[in-house]
Structures are given as C-alpha cells and as structure tokens.
Amino acid sequence: SSGINAEYGGRETAVHRLLNQRKSAFTNLQPCRVLCMTWNVNGQLPTEDLSTVLAVDDRSSDVICVGFQELDLSPDTLIRGDSSREILWLEKVKEGLPEDTPYTLLKHVRLVGIMLVVYVRKSLVSMISEVHVGNVSTGIMGMLGNKGGVSVKFNIDMTTIAIINSHLAAHPEMVDRRNQDYRDIYTRMRFSNDEGDSLKGSDIIIWMGDLNYRLLSEDVSGEELRAMAERWEIPLMLKSVLCRYLDLMIVLHCSRF
C-alpha cells in the first residue's frame, strides 16, 4: 500500500510540474486591484468622510474591502449581537466610494463589533461566483464575539479569494493569546455554503484588522515610525519585528517583504 501511494504521489508531482511549465498555454492572467481599509472605530458614530481613503490615487480599485472593529461596544450588542450602527456604517462606506466608478455591494458580514464590507466593480460581477461568509468568535472563554474574525470568500473566474477582518486579543503581554486567536480563526473558519469549506481552499488570503501587535520603544520611537511611514520604509523595518513576534507565517511571509 505504501509503495502504491508513493508511486501515485510521484506521478501527481510530475503532472503538476509539467502543468506549471505549460500554464501560459492554457491560462489568462489578469490583474485585480484590491483596496483594503481597516479601522477600530471605538464605538463612535460615523462622522468621517471615507472618500479620501477609499480612493487613494487616480486608479480605481476592482475590489474594495472595509473592515471595522468595535463598531458597537454596548452590552446589549455583545449579548444579543444586534446593532443599529451596522446600517449607519454601511451607508457611510457607500457614500465614500469613488464617484467615477460604479460599484456593487458583494457581501457584508458582522460578528458583534467586527464587520467586513466588500464592494466590487460592477463590470466584474459576471465573473464572480461562490460568494460566502463565515465568522469565528475568540473572545471571553473563546466564545464571545468581542474578539474574533469574519470573512468573505468568493471566486473571480477561477481564483478563490478570502478576505478576513479580525480583532485579536489586546495588551502588550498577550502575544501568545493573539497568536492563538489567529490559529483559531484560521482553523475554525467555516463558510455559509458548506461546513467543510475552510480557508485552506483559497488561492489568495488577505488578512487585516486590529491585530493588536505592538512595537516596543526598543524597536522604534513614534517619531521614527512616522518619518519612516513618510518615506515608505516601514516594510523593511517591520520584517524583523514581525518575524520575532508573530506566528502568522501562513499569512505574513516575512521573507517576501
């Protein structure tokens, strides 16, 4: 049995290698511009104009993903899950979309105060299928939704994309808890279409949110960080810091920064 399995595995690897070598003959790669914005609103009502962050330059995005955390901090929302602020923030996102490009709401999903809103360019709608949502609670006792993650998963043609918005455990000393929150969200996320459908079947995963990882004063000062942001040097500096603190290697490939 082991010999048969080994032979089958070898043949499968050879087939994949040959297909990779000839993929240009049967694939048509098209660029897709995805804009992601994440914001911990700390329970505030929507008053800010989002148009300045949803249109970062002259090129409109194909997909716009907006993630909120702490959308509603009321005890009633924590217990029952309902929130009147969901509609208010949905309207605020819609108002902030670029005016020169028509968009349609693909899907939105909310877990207590964690909400993800995904818009797509209308011209792409015919290419999109298998749109599903999921959520994982990692809050108090690993059950309450004050912490956790939500996801929208969909296909653009033959490419499966999963967008995740998460709010991980707070406080500097809770690094292990944050790492565990990530693992729980990644392994426990299931989607509305099928209990067996997980993140592992995605070609692309985009993970955002209030991850709560902290830069210590020994890493960089606030003034240095702001100066580096102006010069677009943050990825270079964060490479060593992220690799030291995070256990998110599936999502953050530090060697590719």
GROMACS .gro file of C-alpha atoms in nm, residues 14-168:
model
  155
   14ALA     CA    1   0.530   1.519  -1.209
   15VAL     CA    2   0.191   1.614  -1.357
   16HIS     CA    3   0.181   1.935  -1.153
   17ARG     CA    4   0.535   2.020  -1.262
   18LEU     CA    5   0.450   1.970  -1.630
   19LEU     CA    6   0.130   2.172  -1.600
   20ASN     CA    7   0.325   2.454  -1.434
   21GLN     CA    8   0.572   2.458  -1.719
   22ARG     CA    9   0.291   2.496  -1.974
   23LYS     CA   10   0.047   2.711  -1.776
   24SER     CA   11   0.092   3.006  -2.012
   25ALA     CA   12  -0.069   2.793  -2.287
   26PHE     CA   13  -0.399   2.747  -2.103
   27THR     CA   14  -0.421   3.038  -1.855
   28ASN     CA   15  -0.500   3.404  -1.900
   29LEU     CA   16  -0.372   3.615  -1.611
   30GLN     CA   17  -0.549   3.943  -1.544
   31PRO     CA   18  -0.451   4.195  -1.273
   32CYS     CA   19  -0.700   4.267  -0.997
   33ARG     CA   20  -0.655   4.575  -0.778
   34VAL     CA   21  -0.779   4.524  -0.421
   35LEU     CA   22  -0.800   4.809  -0.170
   36CYS     CA   23  -0.829   4.720   0.199
   37MET     CA   24  -0.904   4.960   0.483
   38THR     CA   25  -0.923   4.865   0.849
   39TRP     CA   26  -1.046   5.091   1.129
   40ASN     CA   27  -1.115   5.042   1.500
   41VAL     CA   28  -1.391   5.299   1.546
   42ASN     CA   29  -1.406   5.256   1.926
   43GLY     CA   30  -1.786   5.260   1.935
   44GLN     CA   31  -1.814   5.603   1.772
   45LEU     CA   32  -2.090   5.707   1.535
   46PRO     CA   33  -1.990   5.755   1.170
   47THR     CA   34  -1.898   6.117   1.105
   48GLU     CA   35  -1.579   6.093   0.897
   49ASP     CA   36  -1.572   6.120   0.519
   50LEU     CA   37  -1.430   5.792   0.386
   51SER     CA   38  -1.383   5.908   0.027
   52THR     CA   39  -1.023   6.018   0.093
   53VAL     CA   40  -0.920   5.665   0.195
   54LEU     CA   41  -1.133   5.465  -0.049
   55ALA     CA   42  -0.979   5.644  -0.349
   56VAL     CA   43  -0.606   5.657  -0.278
   57ASP     CA   44  -0.499   5.762  -0.629
   58ASP     CA   45  -0.628   5.811  -0.983
   59ARG     CA   46  -0.673   5.437  -1.042
   60SER     CA   47  -0.999   5.295  -0.910
   61SER     CA   48  -0.980   4.961  -0.733
   62ASP     CA   49  -1.154   4.649  -0.861
   63VAL     CA   50  -1.241   4.529  -0.511
   64ILE     CA   51  -1.283   4.749  -0.203
   65CYS     CA   52  -1.277   4.585   0.141
   66VAL     CA   53  -1.354   4.782   0.456
   67GLY     CA   54  -1.305   4.624   0.798
   68PHE     CA   55  -1.435   4.773   1.122
   69GLN     CA   56  -1.366   4.676   1.480
   70GLU     CA   57  -1.554   4.787   1.794
   71LEU     CA   58  -1.842   4.901   1.580
   72ASP     CA   59  -2.072   4.885   1.882
   73LEU     CA   60  -1.948   4.847   2.241
   74SER     CA   61  -2.289   4.826   2.410
   75PRO     CA   62  -2.357   4.527   2.642
   76ASP     CA   63  -2.678   4.454   2.450
   77THR     CA   64  -2.484   4.411   2.126
   78LEU     CA   65  -2.228   4.188   2.297
   79ILE     CA   66  -2.502   3.959   2.432
   80ARG     CA   67  -2.764   3.965   2.155
   81GLY     CA   68  -2.548   4.054   1.855
   82ASP     CA   69  -2.788   4.310   1.707
   83SER     CA   70  -2.665   4.662   1.637
   84SER     CA   71  -2.841   4.964   1.484
   85ARG     CA   72  -2.500   5.106   1.393
   86GLU     CA   73  -2.445   4.842   1.126
   87ILE     CA   74  -2.676   5.027   0.883
   88LEU     CA   75  -2.517   5.366   0.966
   89TRP     CA   76  -2.165   5.244   0.886
   90LEU     CA   77  -2.282   5.060   0.573
   91GLU     CA   78  -2.426   5.387   0.445
   92LYS     CA   79  -2.105   5.572   0.531
   93VAL     CA   80  -1.899   5.323   0.328
   94LYS     CA   81  -2.136   5.353   0.033
   95GLU     CA   82  -2.111   5.735   0.044
   96GLY     CA   83  -1.730   5.715   0.040
   97LEU     CA   84  -1.695   5.501  -0.273
   98PRO     CA   85  -1.521   5.663  -0.572
   99GLU     CA   86  -1.780   5.851  -0.775
  100ASP     CA   87  -1.620   5.785  -1.113
  101THR     CA   88  -1.655   5.405  -1.090
  102PRO     CA   89  -1.980   5.209  -1.042
  103TYR     CA   90  -1.961   4.952  -0.760
  104THR     CA   91  -2.199   4.694  -0.623
  105LEU     CA   92  -2.210   4.552  -0.271
  106LEU     CA   93  -2.082   4.195  -0.293
  107LYS     CA   94  -2.140   4.099   0.069
  108HIS     CA   95  -2.107   4.218   0.426
  109VAL     CA   96  -2.076   4.018   0.745
  110ARG     CA   97  -2.071   4.123   1.112
  111LEU     CA   98  -1.979   3.950   1.439
  112VAL     CA   99  -2.080   4.181   1.727
  113GLY     CA  100  -1.848   4.481   1.662
  114ILE     CA  101  -1.635   4.323   1.387
  115MET     CA  102  -1.772   4.399   1.040
  116LEU     CA  103  -1.639   4.342   0.689
  117VAL     CA  104  -1.788   4.515   0.385
  118VAL     CA  105  -1.683   4.411   0.034
  119TYR     CA  106  -1.766   4.607  -0.282
  120VAL     CA  107  -1.670   4.507  -0.635
  121ARG     CA  108  -1.659   4.699  -0.960
  122LYS     CA  109  -1.986   4.637  -1.144
  123SER     CA  110  -1.805   4.527  -1.458
  124LEU     CA  111  -1.663   4.231  -1.260
  125VAL     CA  112  -1.995   4.099  -1.127
  126SER     CA  113  -2.040   3.850  -1.411
  127MET     CA  114  -1.700   3.698  -1.329
  128ILE     CA  115  -1.779   3.641  -0.960
  129SER     CA  116  -1.929   3.326  -0.810
  130GLU     CA  117  -1.943   3.122  -0.489
  131VAL     CA  118  -1.981   3.417  -0.252
  132HIS     CA  119  -1.994   3.300   0.110
  133VAL     CA  120  -1.937   3.439   0.459
  134GLY     CA  121  -1.808   3.299   0.786
  135ASN     CA  122  -1.718   3.406   1.140
  136VAL     CA  123  -1.522   3.279   1.439
  137SER     CA  124  -1.552   3.405   1.798
  138THR     CA  125  -1.235   3.406   2.011
  139GLY     CA  126  -1.342   3.642   2.293
  140ILE     CA  127  -1.412   3.559   2.657
  141MET     CA  128  -1.382   3.181   2.710
  142GLY     CA  129  -1.318   3.154   2.336
  143MET     CA  130  -1.688   3.208   2.271
  144LEU     CA  131  -1.793   3.573   2.284
  145GLY     CA  132  -1.771   3.778   1.967
  146ASN     CA  133  -1.598   4.084   2.111
  147LYS     CA  134  -1.283   3.930   1.961
  148GLY     CA  135  -1.253   3.704   1.660
  149GLY     CA  136  -1.277   3.727   1.284
  150VAL     CA  137  -1.519   3.747   0.993
  151SER     CA  138  -1.457   3.652   0.632
  152VAL     CA  139  -1.600   3.690   0.284
  153LYS     CA  140  -1.486   3.428   0.036
  154PHE     CA  141  -1.554   3.438  -0.338
  155ASN     CA  142  -1.428   3.337  -0.680
  156ILE     CA  143  -1.317   3.577  -0.951
  157ASP     CA  144  -1.316   3.347  -1.253
  158MET     CA  145  -1.101   3.055  -1.136
  159THR     CA  146  -0.927   3.232  -0.848
  160THR     CA  147  -1.062   3.190  -0.493
  161ILE     CA  148  -1.009   3.492  -0.268
  162ALA     CA  149  -1.078   3.508   0.106
  163ILE     CA  150  -1.086   3.844   0.285
  164ILE     CA  151  -1.056   3.831   0.665
  165ASN     CA  152  -1.117   4.109   0.915
  166SER     CA  153  -1.011   4.025   1.270
  167HIS     CA  154  -0.979   4.176   1.615
  168LEU     CA  155  -0.722   3.991   1.824
   0.00000   0.00000   0.00000
